[in-house]
């Protein structure tokens, strides 16, 4: 295991009706004027927004509202939010929604404390140091942004998707009420589960030896998803299954299952260009890319893929042909994703073979450069992975 520092100070308030505590929590973390940030309307329709406002009213905390965040959140909304925050002297941002709303809130939080263009943090020109405090009321178990120090934003000009990361944007608190996820369409639920599993796999495929504890933690989260996913697809109101998935979404991405080991985020990077260009759901893009990436890199460490096949998918180890076992594991993952309604091909998320050069260009590797934590990939390798996903 490698040396590490793990510091993940978000306060999680989990369970039924917990959104009624928002006002008290904002007060606890020193907020005196709040921006409530939300998406395209699901929180209005469900009545959640009204309940959050009531909770702030009860504590006499003033607020302004900014809705309309799109999935794959855009820079344009972020600029609007920064302007509003500066005009209204906002000192606390409450994201009510999914990963897109939370990431938009984090970007606004950075921009509100910065004199330059907030995009500097996303194009690598500046490192996040200071942000207005952010908190979340989560409505979909997926991105893990409720416990992460990351934010991903799409720039409309060129439709490129980029991430920024820093401790200052890790949420101060996150309210996780699994009941709030019961209104999700099955497709969005499945996209979320796929993203959760992908966050674990990006950490599971490692070159670091002797990481049994985090290996087993990863496997536990994956096995729980395999168990719980069919339950919520069959019955969206299954509270206990929703609860398990919601907590898994946090655990999968606040890095507790990934500390002390090398990680590989190429599947995410390769997917981000899909959801950037085609505006597909991030989880659906991952369902297409991740098995293709697995096939492409499998030979690098056949035994690790065979371990996945045996421990996670229940395949029988073929000691005379571990590669066969490894392939069976990847196929089992593919079958599972299909069983919860996820796509398998680039075409199903809007992709076209002729766009592959654009996707690779947007990925942005310098000529001759390689990137990765498990297997280093060149632009040519990335093009091959897109082709495998056709
Ligand atoms: O906008 P509304 O009307 O709220 O509808 C949303 C949206 O259409 C809907 N939805 C959310 N909760 C709902 C609901 N509909 C009914 N009932 C509910 N309870 O679901 C749709 C998708 O929402 P979105 O926020 O986009 O989903 P998700 O949480 O999957 O977030 C995806 C974004 O997070 C980024 C992705 O790239 C993508 O842009 N990620 C962020 C990460 C991070 N910050 O740490 C890591 C991830 O790997 C990921 O890249
Ligand atoms: Zn993800």
mmCIF file of C-alpha atoms and ligand atoms in Angstrom, residues 142-143 195 198-199 265 268 272 282 286, ligand 2:
data_model
loop_
_atom_site.group_PDB
_atom_site.id
_atom_site.type_symbol
_atom_site.label_atom_id
_atom_site.label_comp_id
_atom_site.label_asym_id
_atom_site.label_seq_id
_atom_site.Cartn_x
_atom_site.Cartn_y
_atom_site.Cartn_z
ATOM 1 C CA UNK A 142 -24.666 8.718 -8.978
ATOM 2 C CA UNK A 143 -21.799 11.180 -9.316
ATOM 3 C CA UNK A 195 -21.529 5.667 -12.496
ATOM 4 C CA UNK A 198 -17.441 2.915 -12.603
ATOM 5 C CA UNK A 199 -16.072 5.020 -9.725
ATOM 6 C CA UNK A 265 -9.439 7.530 -14.643
ATOM 7 C CA UNK A 268 -14.040 8.698 -17.203
ATOM 8 C CA UNK A 272 -16.521 12.883 -20.651
ATOM 9 C CA UNK A 282 -22.620 10.360 -18.023
ATOM 10 C CA UNK A 286 -19.701 4.936 -19.083
HETATM 11 ZN ZN1 LIG B 2 -18.554 9.294 -12.893
#
